[in-house]
Tab-separated table of C-alpha atoms in Angstrom:
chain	number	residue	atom	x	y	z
A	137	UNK	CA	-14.813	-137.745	-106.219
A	138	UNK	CA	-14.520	-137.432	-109.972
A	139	UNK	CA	-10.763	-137.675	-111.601
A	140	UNK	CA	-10.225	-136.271	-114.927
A	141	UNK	CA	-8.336	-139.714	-117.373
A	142	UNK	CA	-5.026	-138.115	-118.686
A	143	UNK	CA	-6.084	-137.980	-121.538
A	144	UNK	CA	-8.719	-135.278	-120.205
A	145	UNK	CA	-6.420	-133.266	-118.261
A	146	UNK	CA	-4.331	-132.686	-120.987
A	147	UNK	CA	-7.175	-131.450	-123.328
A	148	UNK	CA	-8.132	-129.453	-120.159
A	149	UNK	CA	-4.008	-127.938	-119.725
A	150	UNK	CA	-3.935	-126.892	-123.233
A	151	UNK	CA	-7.182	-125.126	-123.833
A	152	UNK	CA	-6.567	-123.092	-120.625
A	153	UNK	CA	-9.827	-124.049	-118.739
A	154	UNK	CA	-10.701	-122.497	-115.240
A	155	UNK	CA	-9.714	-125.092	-112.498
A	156	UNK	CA	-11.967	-124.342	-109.120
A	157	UNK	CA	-11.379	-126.267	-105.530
A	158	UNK	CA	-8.539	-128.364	-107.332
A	159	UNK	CA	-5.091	-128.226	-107.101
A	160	UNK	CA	-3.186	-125.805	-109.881
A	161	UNK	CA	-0.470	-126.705	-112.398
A	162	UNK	CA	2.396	-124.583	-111.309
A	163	UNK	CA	4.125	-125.010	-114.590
A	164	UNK	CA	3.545	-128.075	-117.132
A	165	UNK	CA	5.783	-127.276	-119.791
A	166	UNK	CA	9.297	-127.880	-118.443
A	167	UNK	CA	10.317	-131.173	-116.260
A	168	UNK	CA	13.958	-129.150	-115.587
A	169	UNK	CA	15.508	-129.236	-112.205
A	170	UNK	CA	13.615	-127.011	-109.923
A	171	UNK	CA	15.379	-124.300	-107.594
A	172	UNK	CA	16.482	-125.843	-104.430
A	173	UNK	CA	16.794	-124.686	-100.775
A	174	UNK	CA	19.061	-125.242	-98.339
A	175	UNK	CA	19.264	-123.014	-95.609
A	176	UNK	CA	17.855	-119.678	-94.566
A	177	UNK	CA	19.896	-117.452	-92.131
A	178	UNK	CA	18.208	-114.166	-90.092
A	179	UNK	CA	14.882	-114.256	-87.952
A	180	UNK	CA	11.393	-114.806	-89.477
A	181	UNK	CA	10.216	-111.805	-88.360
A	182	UNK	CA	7.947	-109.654	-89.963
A	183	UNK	CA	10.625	-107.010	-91.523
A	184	UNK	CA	13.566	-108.637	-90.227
A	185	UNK	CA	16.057	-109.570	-93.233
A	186	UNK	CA	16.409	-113.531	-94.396
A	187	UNK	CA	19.028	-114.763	-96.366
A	188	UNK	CA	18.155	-118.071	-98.500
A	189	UNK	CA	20.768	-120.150	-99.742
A	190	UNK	CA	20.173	-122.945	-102.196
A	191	UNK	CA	21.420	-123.571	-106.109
A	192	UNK	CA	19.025	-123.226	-109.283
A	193	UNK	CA	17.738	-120.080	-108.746
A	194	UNK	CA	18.771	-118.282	-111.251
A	195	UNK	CA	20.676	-115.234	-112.477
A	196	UNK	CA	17.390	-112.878	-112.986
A	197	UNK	CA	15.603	-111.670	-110.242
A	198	UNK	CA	12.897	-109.102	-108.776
A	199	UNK	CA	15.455	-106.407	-107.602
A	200	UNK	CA	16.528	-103.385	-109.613
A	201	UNK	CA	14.994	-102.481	-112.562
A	202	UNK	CA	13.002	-105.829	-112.713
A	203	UNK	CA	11.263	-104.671	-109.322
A	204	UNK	CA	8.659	-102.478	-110.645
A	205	UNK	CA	6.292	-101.654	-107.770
A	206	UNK	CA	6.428	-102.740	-103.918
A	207	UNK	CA	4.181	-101.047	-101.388
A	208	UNK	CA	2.841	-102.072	-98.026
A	209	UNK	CA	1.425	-98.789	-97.146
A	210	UNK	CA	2.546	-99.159	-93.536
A	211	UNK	CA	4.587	-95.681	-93.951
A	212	UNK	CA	1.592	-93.686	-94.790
A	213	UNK	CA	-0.414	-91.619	-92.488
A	214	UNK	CA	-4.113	-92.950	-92.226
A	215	UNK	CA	-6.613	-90.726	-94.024
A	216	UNK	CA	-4.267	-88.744	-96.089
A	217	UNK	CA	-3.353	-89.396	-100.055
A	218	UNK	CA	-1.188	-91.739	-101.128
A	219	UNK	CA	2.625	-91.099	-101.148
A	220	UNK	CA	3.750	-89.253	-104.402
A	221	UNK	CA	6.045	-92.157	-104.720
A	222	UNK	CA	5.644	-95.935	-103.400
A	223	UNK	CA	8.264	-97.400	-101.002
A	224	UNK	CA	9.706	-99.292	-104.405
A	225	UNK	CA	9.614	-98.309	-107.923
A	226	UNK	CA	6.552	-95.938	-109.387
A	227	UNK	CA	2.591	-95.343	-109.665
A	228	UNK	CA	0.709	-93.162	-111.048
A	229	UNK	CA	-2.106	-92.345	-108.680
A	230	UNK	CA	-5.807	-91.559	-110.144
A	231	UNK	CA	-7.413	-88.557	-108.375
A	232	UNK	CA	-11.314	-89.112	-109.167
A	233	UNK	CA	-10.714	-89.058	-106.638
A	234	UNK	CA	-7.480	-89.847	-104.661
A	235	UNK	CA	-6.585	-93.053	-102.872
A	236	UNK	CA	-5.730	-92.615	-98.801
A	237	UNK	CA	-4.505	-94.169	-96.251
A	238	UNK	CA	-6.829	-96.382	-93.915
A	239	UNK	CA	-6.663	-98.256	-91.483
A	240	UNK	CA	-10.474	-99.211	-90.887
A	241	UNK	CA	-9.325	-101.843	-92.990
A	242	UNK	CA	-5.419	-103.450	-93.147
A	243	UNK	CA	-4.237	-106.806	-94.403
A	244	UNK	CA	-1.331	-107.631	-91.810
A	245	UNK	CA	1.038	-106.220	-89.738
A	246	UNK	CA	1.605	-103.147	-91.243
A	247	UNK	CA	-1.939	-101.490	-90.326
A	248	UNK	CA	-2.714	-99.634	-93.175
A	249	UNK	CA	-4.235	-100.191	-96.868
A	250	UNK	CA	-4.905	-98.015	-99.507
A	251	UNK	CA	-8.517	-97.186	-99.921
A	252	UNK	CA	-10.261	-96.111	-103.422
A	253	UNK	CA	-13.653	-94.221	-102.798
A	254	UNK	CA	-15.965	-94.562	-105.748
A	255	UNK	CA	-19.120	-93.016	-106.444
A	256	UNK	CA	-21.580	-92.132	-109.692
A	257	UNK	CA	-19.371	-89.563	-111.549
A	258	UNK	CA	-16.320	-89.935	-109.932
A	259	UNK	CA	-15.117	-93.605	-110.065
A	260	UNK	CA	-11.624	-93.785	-110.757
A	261	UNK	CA	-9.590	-94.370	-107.536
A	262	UNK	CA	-6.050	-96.615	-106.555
A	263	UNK	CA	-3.434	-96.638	-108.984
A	264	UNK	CA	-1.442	-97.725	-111.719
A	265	UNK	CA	2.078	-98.515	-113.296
A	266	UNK	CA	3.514	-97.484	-116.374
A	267	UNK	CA	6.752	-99.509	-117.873
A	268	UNK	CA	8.766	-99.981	-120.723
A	269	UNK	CA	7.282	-103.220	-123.123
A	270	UNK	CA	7.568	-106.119	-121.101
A	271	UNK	CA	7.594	-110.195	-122.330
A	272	UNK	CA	6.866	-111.247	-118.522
A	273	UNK	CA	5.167	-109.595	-116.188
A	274	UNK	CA	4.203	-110.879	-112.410
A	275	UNK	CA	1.930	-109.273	-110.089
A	276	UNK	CA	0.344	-109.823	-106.835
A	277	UNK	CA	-1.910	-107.712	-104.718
A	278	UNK	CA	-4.688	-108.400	-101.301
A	279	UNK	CA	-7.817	-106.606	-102.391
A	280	UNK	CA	-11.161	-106.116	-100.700
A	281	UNK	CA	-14.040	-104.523	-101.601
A	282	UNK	CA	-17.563	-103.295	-100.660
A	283	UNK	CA	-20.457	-102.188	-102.273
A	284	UNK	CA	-24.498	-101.962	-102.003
A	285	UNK	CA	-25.311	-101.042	-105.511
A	286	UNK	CA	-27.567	-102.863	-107.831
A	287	UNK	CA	-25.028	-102.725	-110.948
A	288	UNK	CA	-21.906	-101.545	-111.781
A	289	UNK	CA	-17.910	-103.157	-113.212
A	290	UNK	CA	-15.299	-103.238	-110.709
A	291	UNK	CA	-11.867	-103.306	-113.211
A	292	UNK	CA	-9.924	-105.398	-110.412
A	293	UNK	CA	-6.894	-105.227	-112.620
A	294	UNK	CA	-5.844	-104.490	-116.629
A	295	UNK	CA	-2.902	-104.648	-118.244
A	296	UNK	CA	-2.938	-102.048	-121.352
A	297	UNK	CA	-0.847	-102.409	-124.122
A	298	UNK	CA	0.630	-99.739	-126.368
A	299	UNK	CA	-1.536	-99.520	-129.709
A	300	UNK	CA	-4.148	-96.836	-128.476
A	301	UNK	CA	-7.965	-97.197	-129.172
A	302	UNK	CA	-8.936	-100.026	-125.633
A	303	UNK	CA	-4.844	-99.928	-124.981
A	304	UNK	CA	-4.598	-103.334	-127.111
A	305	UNK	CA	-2.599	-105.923	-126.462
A	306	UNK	CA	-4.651	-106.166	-123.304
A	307	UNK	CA	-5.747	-108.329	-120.268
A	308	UNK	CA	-8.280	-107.557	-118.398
A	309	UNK	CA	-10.000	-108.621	-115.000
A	310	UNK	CA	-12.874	-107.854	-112.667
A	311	UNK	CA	-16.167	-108.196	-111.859
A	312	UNK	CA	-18.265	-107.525	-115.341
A	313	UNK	CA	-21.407	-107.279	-113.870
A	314	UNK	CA	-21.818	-106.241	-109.905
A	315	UNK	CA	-25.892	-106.716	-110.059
A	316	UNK	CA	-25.732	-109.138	-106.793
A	317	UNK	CA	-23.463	-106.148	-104.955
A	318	UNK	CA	-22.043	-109.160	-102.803
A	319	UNK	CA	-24.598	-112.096	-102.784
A	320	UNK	CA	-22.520	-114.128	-104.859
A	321	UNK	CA	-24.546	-113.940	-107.688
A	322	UNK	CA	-22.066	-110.850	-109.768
A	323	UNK	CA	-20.116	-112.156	-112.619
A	324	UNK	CA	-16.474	-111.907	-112.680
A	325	UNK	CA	-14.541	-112.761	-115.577
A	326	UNK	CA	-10.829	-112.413	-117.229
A	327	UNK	CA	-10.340	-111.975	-121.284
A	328	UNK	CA	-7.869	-110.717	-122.992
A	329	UNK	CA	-7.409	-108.525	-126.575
A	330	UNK	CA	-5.350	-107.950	-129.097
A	331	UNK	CA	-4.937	-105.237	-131.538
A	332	UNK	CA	-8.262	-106.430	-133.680
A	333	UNK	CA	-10.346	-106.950	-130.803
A	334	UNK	CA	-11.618	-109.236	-127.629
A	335	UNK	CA	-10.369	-112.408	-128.182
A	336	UNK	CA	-12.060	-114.272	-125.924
A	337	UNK	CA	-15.404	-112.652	-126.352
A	338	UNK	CA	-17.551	-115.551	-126.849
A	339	UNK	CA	-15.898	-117.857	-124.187
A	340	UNK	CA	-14.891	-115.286	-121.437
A	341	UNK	CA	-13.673	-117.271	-118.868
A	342	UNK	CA	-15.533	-116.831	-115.783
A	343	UNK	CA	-14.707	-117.368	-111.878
A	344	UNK	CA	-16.064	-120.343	-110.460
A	345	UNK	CA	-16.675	-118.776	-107.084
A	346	UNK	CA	-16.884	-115.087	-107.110
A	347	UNK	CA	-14.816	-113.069	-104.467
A	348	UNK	CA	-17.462	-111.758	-101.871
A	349	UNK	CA	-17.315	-108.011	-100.361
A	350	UNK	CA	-15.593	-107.436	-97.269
A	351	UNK	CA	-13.220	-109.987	-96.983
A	352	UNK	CA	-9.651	-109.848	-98.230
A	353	UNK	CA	-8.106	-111.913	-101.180
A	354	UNK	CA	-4.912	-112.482	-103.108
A	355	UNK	CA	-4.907	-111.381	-106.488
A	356	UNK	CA	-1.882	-113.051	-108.412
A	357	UNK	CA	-1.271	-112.914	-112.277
A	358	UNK	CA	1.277	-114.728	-114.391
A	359	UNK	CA	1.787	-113.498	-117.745
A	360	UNK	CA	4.399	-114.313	-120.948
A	361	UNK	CA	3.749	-112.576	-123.786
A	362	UNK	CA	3.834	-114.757	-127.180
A	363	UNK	CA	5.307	-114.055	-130.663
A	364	UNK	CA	3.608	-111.965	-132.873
A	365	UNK	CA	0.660	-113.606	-134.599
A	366	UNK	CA	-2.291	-111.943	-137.043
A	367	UNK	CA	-4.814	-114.646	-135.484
A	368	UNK	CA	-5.589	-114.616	-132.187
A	369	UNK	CA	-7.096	-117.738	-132.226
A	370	UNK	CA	-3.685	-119.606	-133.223
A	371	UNK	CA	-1.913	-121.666	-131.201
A	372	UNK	CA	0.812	-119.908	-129.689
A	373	UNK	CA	3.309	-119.827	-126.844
A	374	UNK	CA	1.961	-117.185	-124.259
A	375	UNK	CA	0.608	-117.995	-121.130
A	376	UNK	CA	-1.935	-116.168	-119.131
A	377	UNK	CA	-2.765	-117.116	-115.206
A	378	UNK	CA	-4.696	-115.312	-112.635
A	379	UNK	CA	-4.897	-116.733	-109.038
A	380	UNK	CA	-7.490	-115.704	-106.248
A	381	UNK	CA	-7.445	-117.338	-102.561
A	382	UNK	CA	-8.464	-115.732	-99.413
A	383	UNK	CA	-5.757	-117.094	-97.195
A	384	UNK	CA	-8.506	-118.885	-95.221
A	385	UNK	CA	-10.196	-121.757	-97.767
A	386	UNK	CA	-11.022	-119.851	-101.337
A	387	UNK	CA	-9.284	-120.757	-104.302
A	388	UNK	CA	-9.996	-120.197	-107.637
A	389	UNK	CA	-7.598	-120.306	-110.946
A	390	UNK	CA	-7.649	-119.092	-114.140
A	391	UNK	CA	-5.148	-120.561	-116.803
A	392	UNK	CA	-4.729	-120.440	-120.131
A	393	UNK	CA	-1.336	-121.945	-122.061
A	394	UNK	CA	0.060	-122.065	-125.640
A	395	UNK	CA	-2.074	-118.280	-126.459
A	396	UNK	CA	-1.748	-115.300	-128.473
A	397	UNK	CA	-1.721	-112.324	-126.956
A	398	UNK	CA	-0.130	-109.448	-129.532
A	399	UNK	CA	-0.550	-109.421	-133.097
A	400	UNK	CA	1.753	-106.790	-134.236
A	401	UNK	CA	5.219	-107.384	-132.960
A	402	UNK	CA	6.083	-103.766	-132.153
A	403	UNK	CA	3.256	-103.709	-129.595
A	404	UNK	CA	3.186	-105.228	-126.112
A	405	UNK	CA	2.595	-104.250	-122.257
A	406	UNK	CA	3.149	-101.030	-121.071
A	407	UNK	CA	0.874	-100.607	-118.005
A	408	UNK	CA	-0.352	-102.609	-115.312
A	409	UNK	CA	-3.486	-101.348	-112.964
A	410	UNK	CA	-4.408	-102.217	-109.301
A	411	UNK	CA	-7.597	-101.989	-108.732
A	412	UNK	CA	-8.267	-98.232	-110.408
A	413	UNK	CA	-11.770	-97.948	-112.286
A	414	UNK	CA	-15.082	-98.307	-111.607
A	415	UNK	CA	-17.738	-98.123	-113.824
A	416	UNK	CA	-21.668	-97.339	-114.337
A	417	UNK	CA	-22.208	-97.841	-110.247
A	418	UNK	CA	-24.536	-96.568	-108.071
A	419	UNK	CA	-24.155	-95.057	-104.386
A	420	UNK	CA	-20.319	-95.993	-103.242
A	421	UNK	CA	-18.241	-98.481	-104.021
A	422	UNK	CA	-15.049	-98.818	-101.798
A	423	UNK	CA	-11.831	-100.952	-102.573
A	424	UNK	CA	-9.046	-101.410	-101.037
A	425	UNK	CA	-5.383	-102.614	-101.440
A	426	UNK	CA	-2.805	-104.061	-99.478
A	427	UNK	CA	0.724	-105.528	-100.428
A	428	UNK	CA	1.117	-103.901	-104.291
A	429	UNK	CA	3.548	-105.923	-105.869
A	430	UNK	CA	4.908	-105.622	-109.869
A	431	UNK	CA	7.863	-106.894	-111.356
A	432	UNK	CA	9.577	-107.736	-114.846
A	433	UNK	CA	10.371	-111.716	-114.553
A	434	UNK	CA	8.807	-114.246	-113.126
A	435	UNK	CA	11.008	-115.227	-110.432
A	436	UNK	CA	9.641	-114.797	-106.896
A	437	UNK	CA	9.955	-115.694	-103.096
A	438	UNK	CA	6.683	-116.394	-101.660
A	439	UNK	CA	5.820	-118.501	-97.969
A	440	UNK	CA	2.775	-120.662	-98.396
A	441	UNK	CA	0.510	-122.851	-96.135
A	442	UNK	CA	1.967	-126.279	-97.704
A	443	UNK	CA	4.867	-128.263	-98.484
A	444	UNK	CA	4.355	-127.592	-102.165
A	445	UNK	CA	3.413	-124.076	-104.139
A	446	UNK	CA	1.210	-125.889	-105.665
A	447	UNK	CA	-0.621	-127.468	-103.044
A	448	UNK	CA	-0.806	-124.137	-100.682
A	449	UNK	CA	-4.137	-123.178	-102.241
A	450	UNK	CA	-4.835	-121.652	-98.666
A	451	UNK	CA	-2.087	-118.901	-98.051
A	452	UNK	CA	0.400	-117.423	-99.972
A	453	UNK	CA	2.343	-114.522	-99.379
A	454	UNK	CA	4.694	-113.022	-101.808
A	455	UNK	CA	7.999	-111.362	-100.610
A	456	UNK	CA	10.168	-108.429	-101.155
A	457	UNK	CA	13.596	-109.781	-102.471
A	458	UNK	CA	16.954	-107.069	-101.931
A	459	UNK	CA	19.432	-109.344	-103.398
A	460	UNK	CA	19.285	-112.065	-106.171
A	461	UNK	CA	21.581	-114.316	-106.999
A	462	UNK	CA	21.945	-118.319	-108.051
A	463	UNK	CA	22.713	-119.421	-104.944
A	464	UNK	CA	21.891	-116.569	-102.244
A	465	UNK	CA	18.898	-114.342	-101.955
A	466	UNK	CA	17.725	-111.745	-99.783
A	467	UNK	CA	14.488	-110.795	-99.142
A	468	UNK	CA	12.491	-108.653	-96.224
A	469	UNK	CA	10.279	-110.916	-94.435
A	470	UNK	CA	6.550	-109.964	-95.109
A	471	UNK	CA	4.455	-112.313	-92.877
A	472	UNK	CA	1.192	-110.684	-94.328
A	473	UNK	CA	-1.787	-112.351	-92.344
A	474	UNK	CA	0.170	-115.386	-91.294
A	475	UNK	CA	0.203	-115.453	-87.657
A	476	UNK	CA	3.165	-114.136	-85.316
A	477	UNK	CA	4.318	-117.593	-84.521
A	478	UNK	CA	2.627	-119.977	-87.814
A	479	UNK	CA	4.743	-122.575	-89.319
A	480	UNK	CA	4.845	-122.028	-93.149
A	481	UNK	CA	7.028	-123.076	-95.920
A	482	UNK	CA	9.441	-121.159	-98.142
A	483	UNK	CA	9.439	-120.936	-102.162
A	484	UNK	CA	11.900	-119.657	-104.753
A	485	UNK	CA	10.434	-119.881	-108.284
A	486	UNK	CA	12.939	-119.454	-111.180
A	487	UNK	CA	12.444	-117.398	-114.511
A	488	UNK	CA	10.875	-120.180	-115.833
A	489	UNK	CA	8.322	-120.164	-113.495
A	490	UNK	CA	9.326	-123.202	-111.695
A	491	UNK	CA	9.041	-123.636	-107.736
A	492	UNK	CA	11.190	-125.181	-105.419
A	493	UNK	CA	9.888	-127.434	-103.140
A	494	UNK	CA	8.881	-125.833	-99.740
A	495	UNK	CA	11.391	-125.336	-97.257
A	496	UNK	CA	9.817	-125.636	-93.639
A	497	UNK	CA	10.207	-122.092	-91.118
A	498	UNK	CA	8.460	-120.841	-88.224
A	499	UNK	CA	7.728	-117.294	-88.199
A	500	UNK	CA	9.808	-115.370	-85.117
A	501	UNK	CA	12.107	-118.309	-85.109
A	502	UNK	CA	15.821	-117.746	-86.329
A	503	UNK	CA	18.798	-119.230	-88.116
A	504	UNK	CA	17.299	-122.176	-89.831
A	505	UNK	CA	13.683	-120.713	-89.508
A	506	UNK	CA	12.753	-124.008	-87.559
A	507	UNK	CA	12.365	-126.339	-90.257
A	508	UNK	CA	14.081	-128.215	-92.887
A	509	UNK	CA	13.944	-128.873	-96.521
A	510	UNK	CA	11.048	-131.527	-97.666
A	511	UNK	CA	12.091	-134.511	-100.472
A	512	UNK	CA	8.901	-133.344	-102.385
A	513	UNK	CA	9.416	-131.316	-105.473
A	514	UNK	CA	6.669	-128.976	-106.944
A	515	UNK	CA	5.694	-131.151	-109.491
A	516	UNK	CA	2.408	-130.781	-111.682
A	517	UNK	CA	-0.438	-131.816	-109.840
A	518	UNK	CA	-3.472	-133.465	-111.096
A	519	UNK	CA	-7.054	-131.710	-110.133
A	520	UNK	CA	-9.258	-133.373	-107.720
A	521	UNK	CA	-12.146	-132.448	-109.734
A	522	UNK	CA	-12.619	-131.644	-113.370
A	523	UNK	CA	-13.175	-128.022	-114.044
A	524	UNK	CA	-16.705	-126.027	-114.252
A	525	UNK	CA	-17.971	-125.373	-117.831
A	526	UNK	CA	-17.002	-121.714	-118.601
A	527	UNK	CA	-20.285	-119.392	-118.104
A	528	UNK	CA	-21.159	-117.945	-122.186
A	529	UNK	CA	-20.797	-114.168	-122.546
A	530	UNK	CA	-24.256	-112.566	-122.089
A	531	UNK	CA	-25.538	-110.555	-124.733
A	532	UNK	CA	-25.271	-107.004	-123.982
A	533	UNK	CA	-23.369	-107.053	-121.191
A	534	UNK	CA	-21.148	-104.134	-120.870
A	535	UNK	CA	-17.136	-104.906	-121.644
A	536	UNK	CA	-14.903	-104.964	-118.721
């Protein structure tokens, strides 16, 4: 096994590199106290209502206005279009054509996902959200997808900004090139762009190990919009992280820290997409989405596989909260594809993007949720492995 010196990983932290089969930095920036749990009270069931109590979690929270999209899908009726409106908050649903219902396919207990059927022509399917500017944005979503084309984009997720032309300041995330429909051989890649243009167009960071058709994967993104700065190759304070694991042994990261992403300070983040466009394809391309989650702050609830967020590279789950406060939150228990009975652990990460450390349950059990509280705190981890060299842009290669 190869260890990066410290003097490595910190070259590593700050220029944002892709970390692959390591361990991710949940947040490097602050050593603060983390939030802290100390109880849970309800059953760990899957819709049954928790209460956590604990201290350091914080005044803001993903409930109100901050809660910008939850859906499950598990109200819908299977092979009929999506719900004008989702169980939380808005979408917009593209109709070329429209999203259903199905449950061929579901990600947990719920039994349904929506399903986005692409073909040539007519290759814009799922959804999106529209929002006032936002400075933090957090979003989570199971995908899966399947396809036996011989090219083609899949735009797994963009986040458009408000200064027209390619909806600059902008993120964006997918597979660029779908020539290997599935073999592992597609490229998938996240850049982002501000008002003059693709940043990141000669170093687009690509995905160690792609996400394969017809399996399902987490899809979590981290964002914090910086300052307002004419060059977007500046250092700067925004921060940029996209997570992929399949709940079973894939993990893959992409980080970048200390970035601009907005040049003109009247501009920022006004839509967020879940998995909506397709592009130059041949024959059909199907995707579908499970657990849609958006919201306006960083803070979270999640249950993981480990006793630390960042170790549980295997599982994660994020959770509807009802109730936020400092010391007491509610959430509805969304056990996802964890099974009836699996231990877990419990996380509250703060505005700051800080985790607590895990809090031992057992799903179905009650009052306590069958565990205790660890003494391990989520601390910065060091990689196991240093990361891949980032894959050059292609020349010619069509823009995600």
């Amino acid at each position: 096994m190869t260890s990066l010196s410290r003097r490595e990983l910190l070259k590593a932290t700050a220029a944002g590199l892709l970390v692959g089969g390591g361990i991710p930095l949940i947040n490097p920036r602050r050593a603060e106290a983390a939030p802290s749990i100390s109880g849970t009270s309800g059953t760990w069931t899957h819709g049954g209502n928790v209460t956590i109590s604990g201290s350091g979690f914080g005044a803001t929270g993903p409930v109100g206005g901050n809660l910008l999209l939850w859906d499950d899908f598990s109200d819908g009726v299977d092979g009929q279009v999506l719900n004008v409106s989702p169980q939380v908050g808005s979408w917009t649903l593209d109709n070329r054509p429209s999203p259903v219902y199905d449950n061929a396919q579901s990600h947990g207990p719920g039994g349904l996902s929506s399903l986005g059927i692409n073909v040539a022509g007519n290759h814009w399917s799922n959804f999106y959200v529209t929002f006032a500017q936002q400075t933090k944005l957090y979003q989570a979503f199971w995908f899966r997808w399947n396809y036996d084309g011989t090219s083609g984009q899949m735009k797994l997720s963009q986040i458009h900004g408000n200064d027209g032309g390619d909806f600059a300041p902008g993120i964006m995330t997918g597979a660029l090139d779908l020539t290997g429909h599935g073999t592992g051989s597609e490229w998938w890649a996240s850049y982002r762009s501000t008002e003059g243009g693709i940043c990141d167009i000669a170093s687009r960071v690509s995905y160690i190990a792609n996400p394969g058709k017809n399996t399902w994967y987490l899809f979590e993104r981290i964002l914090e919009q910086s300052t307002a700065n004419a060059d977007c190759a500046a250092t700067g304070n925004g921060r940029l992280e996209h997570i992929m694991t399949d709940g079973v042994s894939y993990w893959s990261q992409y980080l970048k820290t200390n970035i601009v992403t907005r040049e003109n300070s009247a501009n920022g983040w006004i839509e967020a997409s879940f998995s909506h466009g397709m592009t130059n394809i041949q024959n059909t391309l199907n995707n579908w989405v499970a657990d849609a989650y958006l919201s306006a702050t960083l803070a979270r609830v999640l249950i993981g596989n480990n006793a630390t967020l960042g170790s549980s590279t295997v599982h994660r789950e994020i959770q509807r909260c009802t109730a936020w406060a400092d010391g007491s939150i509610t959430i509805v228990v969304n056990r996802g594809s964890f099974g009836a009975n699996d231990a877990a652990y419990l996380f509250v990460v703060d505005e700051s993007n800080v985790a607590s450390s895990g809090f031992a349950i057992t799903f179905g059990a009650g009052a306590a949720g069958g565990g205790s509280r660890p003494a391990v705190s989520d601390r910065p981890l060091v990689p196991d492995r240093p990361p891949a060299s980032d894959r050059p842009s292609v020349p010619g290669r069509p823009t995600l």
